[in-house]
Protein backbone atom coordinates (compact mmCIF):
# COMPACT_ATOMS: atom_id res chain seq x y z
CA UNK A 1 207.94 -51.08 5.07
CA UNK A 2 208.02 -50.88 1.27
CA UNK A 3 204.72 -49.54 -0.09
CA UNK A 4 205.49 -50.78 -3.59
CA UNK A 5 204.59 -54.41 -2.67
CA UNK A 6 200.93 -55.25 -3.16
CA UNK A 7 198.99 -56.34 -0.10
CA UNK A 8 197.47 -59.84 -0.27
CA UNK A 9 193.69 -59.99 -0.53
CA UNK A 10 191.76 -60.70 2.65
CA UNK A 11 190.65 -64.33 2.95
CA UNK A 12 187.04 -64.93 2.00
CA UNK A 13 184.78 -66.91 4.30
CA UNK A 14 184.22 -70.44 3.05
CA UNK A 15 180.64 -71.37 2.39
CA UNK A 16 181.36 -74.51 0.41
CA UNK A 17 183.96 -77.20 0.48
CA UNK A 18 186.95 -76.78 -1.77
CA UNK A 19 185.36 -78.71 -4.65
CA UNK A 20 182.26 -76.52 -4.71
CA UNK A 21 179.73 -79.24 -3.83
CA UNK A 22 178.52 -77.72 -0.59
CA UNK A 23 178.73 -79.03 2.92
CA UNK A 24 178.35 -82.73 3.44
CA UNK A 25 175.33 -84.00 5.31
CA UNK A 26 174.37 -87.27 6.92
CA UNK A 27 174.33 -90.36 4.72
CA UNK A 28 170.84 -91.33 5.82
CA UNK A 29 168.11 -89.61 7.80
CA UNK A 30 167.76 -90.69 11.45
CA UNK A 31 164.58 -92.74 10.87
CA UNK A 32 166.38 -95.06 8.45
CA UNK A 33 167.91 -98.17 10.09
CA UNK A 34 171.29 -97.38 8.54
CA UNK A 35 171.59 -94.50 10.99
CA UNK A 36 171.53 -96.92 13.96
CA UNK A 37 174.84 -98.05 15.37
CA UNK A 38 175.40 -101.77 15.95
CA UNK A 39 175.11 -101.20 19.69
CA UNK A 40 171.77 -99.38 19.26
CA UNK A 41 170.44 -102.14 17.02
CA UNK A 42 171.50 -104.74 19.61
CA UNK A 43 169.79 -102.77 22.39
CA UNK A 44 166.61 -102.79 20.29
CA UNK A 45 166.82 -106.59 19.91
CA UNK A 46 167.10 -107.04 23.68
CA UNK A 47 164.25 -104.58 24.29
CA UNK A 48 162.02 -106.39 21.77
CA UNK A 49 162.71 -109.78 23.33
CA UNK A 50 162.05 -108.42 26.83
CA UNK A 51 158.81 -106.70 25.74
CA UNK A 52 157.57 -109.90 24.12
CA UNK A 53 158.19 -111.88 27.30
CA UNK A 54 156.73 -109.18 29.58
CA UNK A 55 153.42 -109.46 27.76
CA UNK A 56 153.31 -113.16 28.60
CA UNK A 57 154.85 -112.88 32.09
CA UNK A 58 153.64 -109.71 33.89
CA UNK A 59 155.95 -110.38 36.86
CA UNK A 60 158.87 -109.33 34.60
CA UNK A 61 157.74 -105.69 34.74
CA UNK A 62 160.11 -105.05 37.68
CA UNK A 63 163.10 -106.82 36.10
CA UNK A 64 165.81 -104.64 34.56
CA UNK A 65 167.22 -105.73 31.20
CA UNK A 66 170.69 -104.42 30.41
CA UNK A 67 173.35 -104.80 27.74
CA UNK A 68 177.05 -104.96 28.53
CA UNK A 69 179.84 -105.17 25.96
CA UNK A 70 181.69 -108.14 27.46
CA UNK A 71 181.47 -110.09 30.73
CA UNK A 72 183.84 -109.08 33.48
CA UNK A 73 185.78 -111.90 35.16
CA UNK A 74 184.20 -112.76 38.50
CA UNK A 75 186.32 -111.75 41.48
CA UNK A 76 189.17 -110.81 39.15
CA UNK A 77 189.81 -114.38 38.05
CA UNK A 78 189.09 -115.85 34.64
CA UNK A 79 188.48 -119.58 34.50
CA UNK A 80 190.28 -121.30 31.64
CA UNK A 81 188.31 -123.72 29.54
CA UNK A 82 184.87 -122.33 30.37
CA UNK A 83 182.86 -120.84 27.50
CA UNK A 84 182.23 -117.11 27.54
CA UNK A 85 178.71 -116.47 28.84
CA UNK A 86 176.15 -114.77 26.62
CA UNK A 87 174.03 -113.48 29.50
CA UNK A 88 173.77 -113.33 33.25
CA UNK A 89 171.07 -113.10 35.88
CA UNK A 90 171.80 -110.87 38.86
CA UNK A 91 169.37 -111.57 41.67
CA UNK A 92 167.38 -108.90 43.44
CA UNK A 93 168.73 -107.14 46.49
CA UNK A 94 166.84 -105.01 48.97
CA UNK A 95 167.80 -101.80 47.15
CA UNK A 96 167.49 -102.96 43.52
CA UNK A 97 165.39 -105.35 41.41
CA UNK A 98 166.61 -108.41 39.54
CA UNK A 99 168.69 -107.65 36.49
CA UNK A 100 169.28 -109.65 33.32
CA UNK A 101 172.44 -108.68 31.48
CA UNK A 102 173.08 -109.69 27.86
CA UNK A 103 176.68 -109.53 26.62
CA UNK A 104 176.77 -107.90 23.18
CA UNK A 105 180.18 -108.90 21.79
CA UNK A 106 179.97 -112.66 22.58
CA UNK A 107 176.49 -112.80 21.00
CA UNK A 108 177.60 -110.88 17.90
CA UNK A 109 180.63 -113.13 17.46
CA UNK A 110 178.49 -116.29 17.52
CA UNK A 111 175.84 -114.98 15.11
CA UNK A 112 176.64 -114.85 11.39
CA UNK A 113 173.68 -112.79 10.20
CA UNK A 114 171.21 -110.22 11.49
CA UNK A 115 168.42 -112.81 11.70
CA UNK A 116 170.65 -115.26 13.53
CA UNK A 117 171.65 -112.49 15.97
CA UNK A 118 167.99 -111.66 16.68
CA UNK A 119 167.21 -115.34 17.32
CA UNK A 120 170.23 -115.78 19.59
CA UNK A 121 169.40 -112.65 21.60
CA UNK A 122 165.84 -113.90 22.09
CA UNK A 123 167.07 -117.33 23.20
CA UNK A 124 169.54 -115.86 25.69
CA UNK A 125 166.85 -113.59 27.16
CA UNK A 126 164.45 -116.56 27.41
CA UNK A 127 167.11 -118.68 29.15
CA UNK A 128 167.83 -115.96 31.70
CA UNK A 129 164.12 -115.35 32.36
CA UNK A 130 163.63 -119.11 32.77
CA UNK A 131 166.40 -119.17 35.36
CA UNK A 132 164.80 -116.21 37.17
CA UNK A 133 161.34 -117.80 37.21
CA UNK A 134 162.60 -121.32 37.97
CA UNK A 135 161.05 -122.75 34.80
CA UNK A 136 162.35 -124.44 31.70
CA UNK A 137 162.95 -122.20 28.67
CA UNK A 138 160.24 -124.11 26.76
CA UNK A 139 157.70 -123.12 29.43
CA UNK A 140 158.74 -119.48 29.29
CA UNK A 141 158.45 -119.32 25.50
CA UNK A 142 156.91 -122.24 23.57
CA UNK A 143 158.86 -121.19 20.46
CA UNK A 144 162.21 -121.53 22.25
CA UNK A 145 164.69 -123.62 20.26
CA UNK A 146 162.71 -123.53 17.01
CA UNK A 147 164.57 -122.23 13.97
């Protein structure tokens, strides 16, 4: 090995990015709504609608409310010409309570704004609760259908 060639300097640890501005942090703190994903915001809408109805109908305390991205075809067969459902009621079985499932993507596609999405989620939850209780949606929530 030739000792006349200089040895390269040892690499320095990087404490900043290459432009010298420091490490990047989150855009917004976690308590700011911007930090919520669309799925989390949708979950909150369903939870709010369910909580509002549970205060009026105590028998809903045992009902599970869930969010699913899209509906799965029943028995592996899709039916042409039928509209995509926005929600579904799954009746109780001996090992589990009744479950109301709201489908996130079909609801988001039909709603043009955040306010419209919140209203549609509430209406779908009311419709499913009405089916569960055997009542009309107007009896479940007197504000059902009002804009």
